C-alpha cells in the first residue's frame, strides 16, 4: 500500500491557447509566449511530483492536456475538468484536477449554492459559484478513498458595475465590498457543501485551491469551519504539519506590491490531523515552490505552488508514533 500521499494546488495563471482575448487589459499570448508557458508549466508539474494536483485559471482543458503531454510523470494521469461556458457574458476560467491515483467515479462540478445561501438581490448568478469547484473521489489505497475538492474563490479585484470607475473612492470601495461579499458567500456555500459531504460519506476530505485570501481571514475561516463541531471542521495543512518550523518558515504563494502572502491553501479533514483520535494519517510537511515569483519569469505563473505530503498510518507496523 502506498504510505505517502502528495497533494498539490497550482494556479497556472491564464492557461489558454495563443491569440485568445481573455481580458480587456491583457494582450493575447503569442505562439512563442505560449510555447514557453507550456514548457515551464510542464516542468513545474514534474517538480511537484504530486499524486493529485488541483489547478486554477484553466481557460482551455485541451491546453492543459497539451501541458500534461510535455511532462515526464503525468502523461498517463487521470485528467478531470470542464471548459468555461462559451455562452456566458464573461469568459471565466475554470478549475481542473489531475491524478495519478484512480478516480472512483467521474469528477463533477459543484455549480450551485446549497439551499438557503445566495448573494444579495440583484447580483448576477446569485446562487452559483463564479468558478465552480470540482469534486472527485480518489482511491488512495485499497481501503481508503478521499473526497478531493478543487476551488477558486472570488478574487479581491473590484467588482464594478457598468459605468463605474476606480477614480471615485466611493465607487471603488463599493466595488471592493461586492467582491468581498461574493467571496464570503462562496465560502459559506462551500462550507455547507463540505459539511454535507463529510456527514454523508464519512470519507477523508482534502480541499485544494486558490482562496484569494490568507488562512486567518474571515472567508478562509468560514471554509475551515472554525468553531464548528470537530467532525465538521477542516484544518490548514501548514498549521498541522509535523515538520513545521515557524522561525524559518518561508511559505508564500503570492507577491503583490512587495507584500508576500499565502492565498493558495491545502485543507484537510480530521482524518489527516494527527492530534485527533480519528486520524488515519498525518501531514508530514508542506512545501512551497515559489522561487519563480522573485525571478519574475515572464512564462511563469504569478502564484507559487503548494505541496502537502501526507503519510498514512500503518498500525500493524507501529508507524503511528514512529518516524516518517
XYZ file of C-alpha atoms in Angstrom:
324
model
C 0.000 0.000 0.000
C 1.256 3.487 -0.804
C 2.287 5.042 2.517
C 2.776 8.646 1.393
C 0.275 10.776 -0.494
C 1.191 14.056 -2.145
C -1.470 16.697 -2.820
C -0.735 19.998 -4.573
C -2.503 23.128 -5.753
C -1.337 25.093 -8.789
C -2.811 28.352 -10.095
C -1.306 28.325 -13.586
C -2.263 31.950 -14.427
C -4.430 32.199 -17.531
C -3.727 28.919 -19.304
C -5.268 29.430 -22.751
C -4.476 28.908 -26.436
C -2.401 31.585 -28.179
C -4.234 34.522 -29.678
C -7.272 34.270 -27.372
C -8.502 37.528 -25.818
C -9.090 36.869 -22.114
C -9.362 40.328 -20.540
C -9.545 43.877 -21.852
C -6.280 44.819 -20.135
C -4.369 41.691 -21.207
C -2.869 41.092 -24.643
C -3.328 37.612 -26.146
C -0.245 35.409 -25.935
C 1.920 34.934 -28.979
C 2.887 31.466 -30.194
C 6.389 31.918 -28.737
C 4.992 33.005 -25.349
C 2.529 30.124 -25.417
C 5.251 27.526 -26.042
C 7.393 28.944 -23.239
C 4.470 28.890 -20.823
C 3.574 25.288 -21.652
C 7.172 24.137 -21.213
C 7.555 25.971 -17.889
C 4.214 24.681 -16.575
C 5.036 21.089 -17.549
C 8.429 21.362 -15.829
C 6.813 22.741 -12.678
C 4.232 19.942 -12.580
C 7.036 17.369 -12.751
C 8.859 19.173 -9.926
C 5.777 18.872 -7.725
C 5.645 15.111 -8.343
C 2.264 15.031 -6.579
C -0.265 12.216 -6.715
C -3.135 14.689 -7.048
C -2.926 18.281 -8.330
C -5.721 20.847 -8.316
C -5.418 23.552 -10.987
C -6.951 27.009 -11.269
C -7.269 29.545 -14.112
C -7.787 26.984 -16.849
C -9.350 28.633 -19.893
C -8.877 25.512 -22.018
C -8.772 21.911 -20.813
C -7.240 20.960 -24.176
C -4.330 23.287 -23.411
C -3.863 21.602 -20.030
C -3.816 18.223 -21.799
C -1.068 19.572 -24.052
C 0.889 20.585 -20.954
C 0.493 17.099 -19.480
C 1.766 15.580 -22.722
C 5.001 17.546 -22.208
C 5.555 16.216 -18.687
C 7.555 13.133 -17.805
C 5.363 11.968 -14.926
C 1.763 12.753 -15.933
C 1.244 11.598 -19.498
C -0.952 8.735 -18.332
C -2.589 10.545 -15.394
C -6.341 10.980 -14.988
C -7.495 14.459 -16.012
C -10.844 15.943 -14.984
C -12.144 19.402 -15.795
C -14.583 21.432 -17.842
C -14.208 24.397 -20.169
C -15.758 27.819 -19.481
C -19.298 28.295 -20.744
C -18.946 29.834 -24.249
C -22.399 31.421 -23.888
C -21.530 33.245 -20.674
C -21.447 37.050 -20.688
C -17.917 36.958 -19.303
C -15.166 34.495 -20.166
C -14.376 32.878 -16.821
C -11.625 30.330 -16.172
C -12.393 27.013 -14.551
C -10.538 24.541 -12.361
C -9.189 21.068 -13.086
C -7.806 18.006 -11.340
C -5.022 15.678 -12.424
C -4.446 12.434 -10.532
C -2.024 9.559 -10.848
C -4.323 7.669 -8.493
C -7.588 6.229 -9.851
C -10.874 8.105 -9.604
C -13.733 6.134 -8.073
C -16.326 7.897 -10.254
C -16.064 10.714 -12.823
C -15.388 14.112 -11.231
C -18.307 16.539 -11.059
C -18.527 20.346 -10.940
C -20.355 21.894 -7.977
C -22.023 24.822 -9.731
C -24.891 25.746 -7.426
C -25.005 27.055 -3.862
C -26.863 24.891 -1.344
C -30.413 25.848 -0.449
C -30.653 28.937 1.730
C -27.428 30.605 0.573
C -27.393 33.273 -2.112
C -25.942 36.671 -2.924
C -27.901 39.895 -2.328
C -30.830 40.538 -4.604
C -29.775 41.956 -7.952
C -26.418 40.164 -8.016
C -25.595 38.240 -11.157
C -25.528 34.465 -10.724
C -26.799 34.992 -7.204
C -26.996 31.289 -6.342
C -23.969 29.962 -8.219
C -20.199 29.905 -7.842
C -18.322 32.222 -10.178
C -15.892 29.352 -10.775
C -17.492 26.046 -9.901
C -15.479 23.818 -7.535
C -14.645 20.362 -8.844
C -15.315 17.270 -6.721
C -13.514 13.982 -7.264
C -13.255 10.799 -5.216
C -9.699 9.460 -5.339
C -8.800 5.888 -4.366
C -5.614 6.323 -2.359
C -5.383 2.736 -1.077
C -7.483 -0.436 -1.308
C -9.317 0.602 1.872
C -9.269 4.402 1.696
C -10.951 6.820 -0.725
C -10.626 10.583 -0.331
C -13.013 13.345 -1.377
C -10.891 15.958 -3.186
C -12.368 19.368 -3.951
C -10.582 21.908 -6.159
C -11.653 25.512 -5.555
C -11.015 29.045 -6.785
C -12.905 31.643 -4.773
C -13.697 35.180 -5.941
C -10.683 37.467 -6.155
C -10.213 40.817 -4.440
C -10.439 42.564 -7.803
C -13.110 45.284 -7.513
C -16.489 44.222 -8.904
C -17.511 47.358 -10.766
C -20.966 47.903 -12.151
C -21.458 49.262 -15.670
C -20.012 52.745 -15.944
C -18.199 52.668 -12.581
C -14.517 53.576 -12.383
C -11.901 53.479 -9.676
C -11.481 57.253 -9.823
C -14.411 57.726 -7.451
C -13.375 56.495 -3.992
C -16.946 55.612 -3.040
C -17.488 53.538 -6.194
C -14.122 51.859 -5.679
C -14.954 50.992 -2.075
C -18.357 49.591 -3.038
C -16.801 47.524 -5.837
C -14.315 46.023 -3.362
C -17.168 45.316 -0.956
C -19.120 43.473 -3.659
C -16.086 41.260 -4.295
C -15.773 40.532 -0.589
C -19.481 39.706 -0.306
C -19.239 37.311 -3.237
C -16.135 35.600 -1.871
C -17.742 35.350 1.570
C -20.934 33.907 0.133
C -18.963 31.377 -1.902
C -17.044 30.440 1.248
C -20.305 29.911 3.153
C -21.730 27.802 0.319
C -18.563 25.723 0.206
C -18.633 25.231 3.976
C -22.189 23.840 3.821
C -21.375 21.556 0.886
C -18.236 20.235 2.596
C -20.136 19.574 5.823
C -22.894 17.732 3.981
C -20.285 15.722 2.091
C -18.464 14.721 5.273
C -21.626 13.691 7.088
C -22.992 11.725 4.136
C -19.852 9.845 3.110
C -17.602 9.710 6.168
C -14.547 9.879 3.944
C -11.419 11.990 4.459
C -11.598 15.320 2.620
C -8.854 17.411 1.037
C -9.596 20.873 -0.341
C -7.076 22.333 -2.782
C -7.123 25.766 -4.242
C -6.785 29.493 -4.569
C -8.850 31.058 -1.778
C -7.837 34.603 -2.692
C -7.279 35.304 0.997
C -4.919 34.290 3.774
C -5.506 31.395 6.142
C -6.682 33.507 9.083
C -9.094 35.635 7.063
C -12.813 35.540 7.758
C -13.597 33.921 4.411
C -10.993 31.142 4.704
C -12.088 30.638 8.320
C -15.635 30.043 7.115
C -14.429 27.254 4.818
C -12.347 25.772 7.629
C -15.411 25.747 9.841
C -13.736 27.462 12.777
C -15.911 26.891 15.835
C -17.881 24.074 14.192
C -18.092 20.557 15.691
C -14.767 18.739 15.354
C -16.091 16.205 12.847
C -17.215 19.002 10.519
C -14.051 21.076 10.677
C -11.162 21.285 8.259
C -7.561 22.115 9.117
C -4.938 24.168 7.321
C -2.262 21.636 6.323
C 0.512 24.155 7.004
C -0.690 24.535 10.602
C -0.913 20.814 11.402
C 2.200 19.666 9.553
C 4.637 17.647 11.601
C 7.771 19.396 10.365
C 6.624 22.976 10.832
C 9.456 25.376 11.633
C 7.774 28.710 12.350
C 11.104 30.510 12.803
C 12.461 29.616 9.354
C 9.130 29.154 7.609
C 9.285 30.816 4.188
C 5.963 29.693 2.821
C 4.262 32.149 0.498
C 2.355 31.778 -2.740
C 1.772 35.365 -3.858
C 3.673 38.651 -4.077
C 1.660 41.831 -4.555
C 3.201 45.299 -4.339
C 6.124 43.869 -2.381
C 3.883 42.055 0.123
C 4.391 38.300 0.497
C 1.371 36.213 1.462
C -0.198 32.789 1.054
C -3.620 32.678 -0.573
C -3.291 29.165 -2.004
C -4.133 26.552 0.599
C -4.497 22.844 1.213
C -7.105 21.960 3.827
C -7.538 18.511 5.339
C -10.243 16.880 7.432
C -9.791 15.328 10.863
C -8.563 12.055 9.356
C -5.262 13.744 8.457
C -4.798 15.738 11.662
C -2.504 13.600 13.808
C -3.596 15.404 17.001
C -7.080 13.865 16.744
C -8.037 10.301 17.717
C -9.790 9.672 14.398
C -6.617 10.294 12.363
C -5.595 7.688 9.792
C -2.614 9.724 8.676
C -0.705 12.950 9.222
C 0.562 15.925 7.259
C 4.303 15.399 7.324
C 5.338 18.556 5.512
C 4.012 21.427 3.410
C 6.332 22.786 0.728
C 6.154 25.894 -1.467
C 7.579 26.175 -4.967
C 7.903 29.937 -5.267
C 11.390 30.912 -6.498
C 9.898 31.982 -9.817
C 7.940 34.762 -8.093
C 11.095 36.671 -7.170
C 12.705 35.860 -10.522
C 9.687 37.363 -12.349
C 9.913 34.874 -15.210
C 7.558 36.016 -17.979
C 6.401 32.477 -18.763
C 5.778 31.576 -15.128
C 2.636 31.736 -13.035
C 2.082 34.644 -10.676
C 1.327 32.113 -7.923
C 3.588 29.733 -6.073
C 2.600 26.082 -5.864
C 1.768 24.399 -2.564
C 2.502 20.727 -1.887
C 1.393 18.695 1.132
C 2.976 15.354 1.972
C 0.598 13.102 3.910
C 1.665 9.825 5.490
C -0.907 7.120 6.105
C -0.584 5.319 9.410
C 0.108 1.588 9.424
C -0.948 0.358 12.844
C 0.233 -3.178 12.142
C 3.802 -1.914 11.817
C 3.594 0.536 14.695
C 4.276 3.549 12.490
C 1.802 5.925 14.095
C 4.173 7.003 16.845
C 7.368 6.404 14.926
C 9.365 8.311 12.381
C 8.459 9.333 8.896
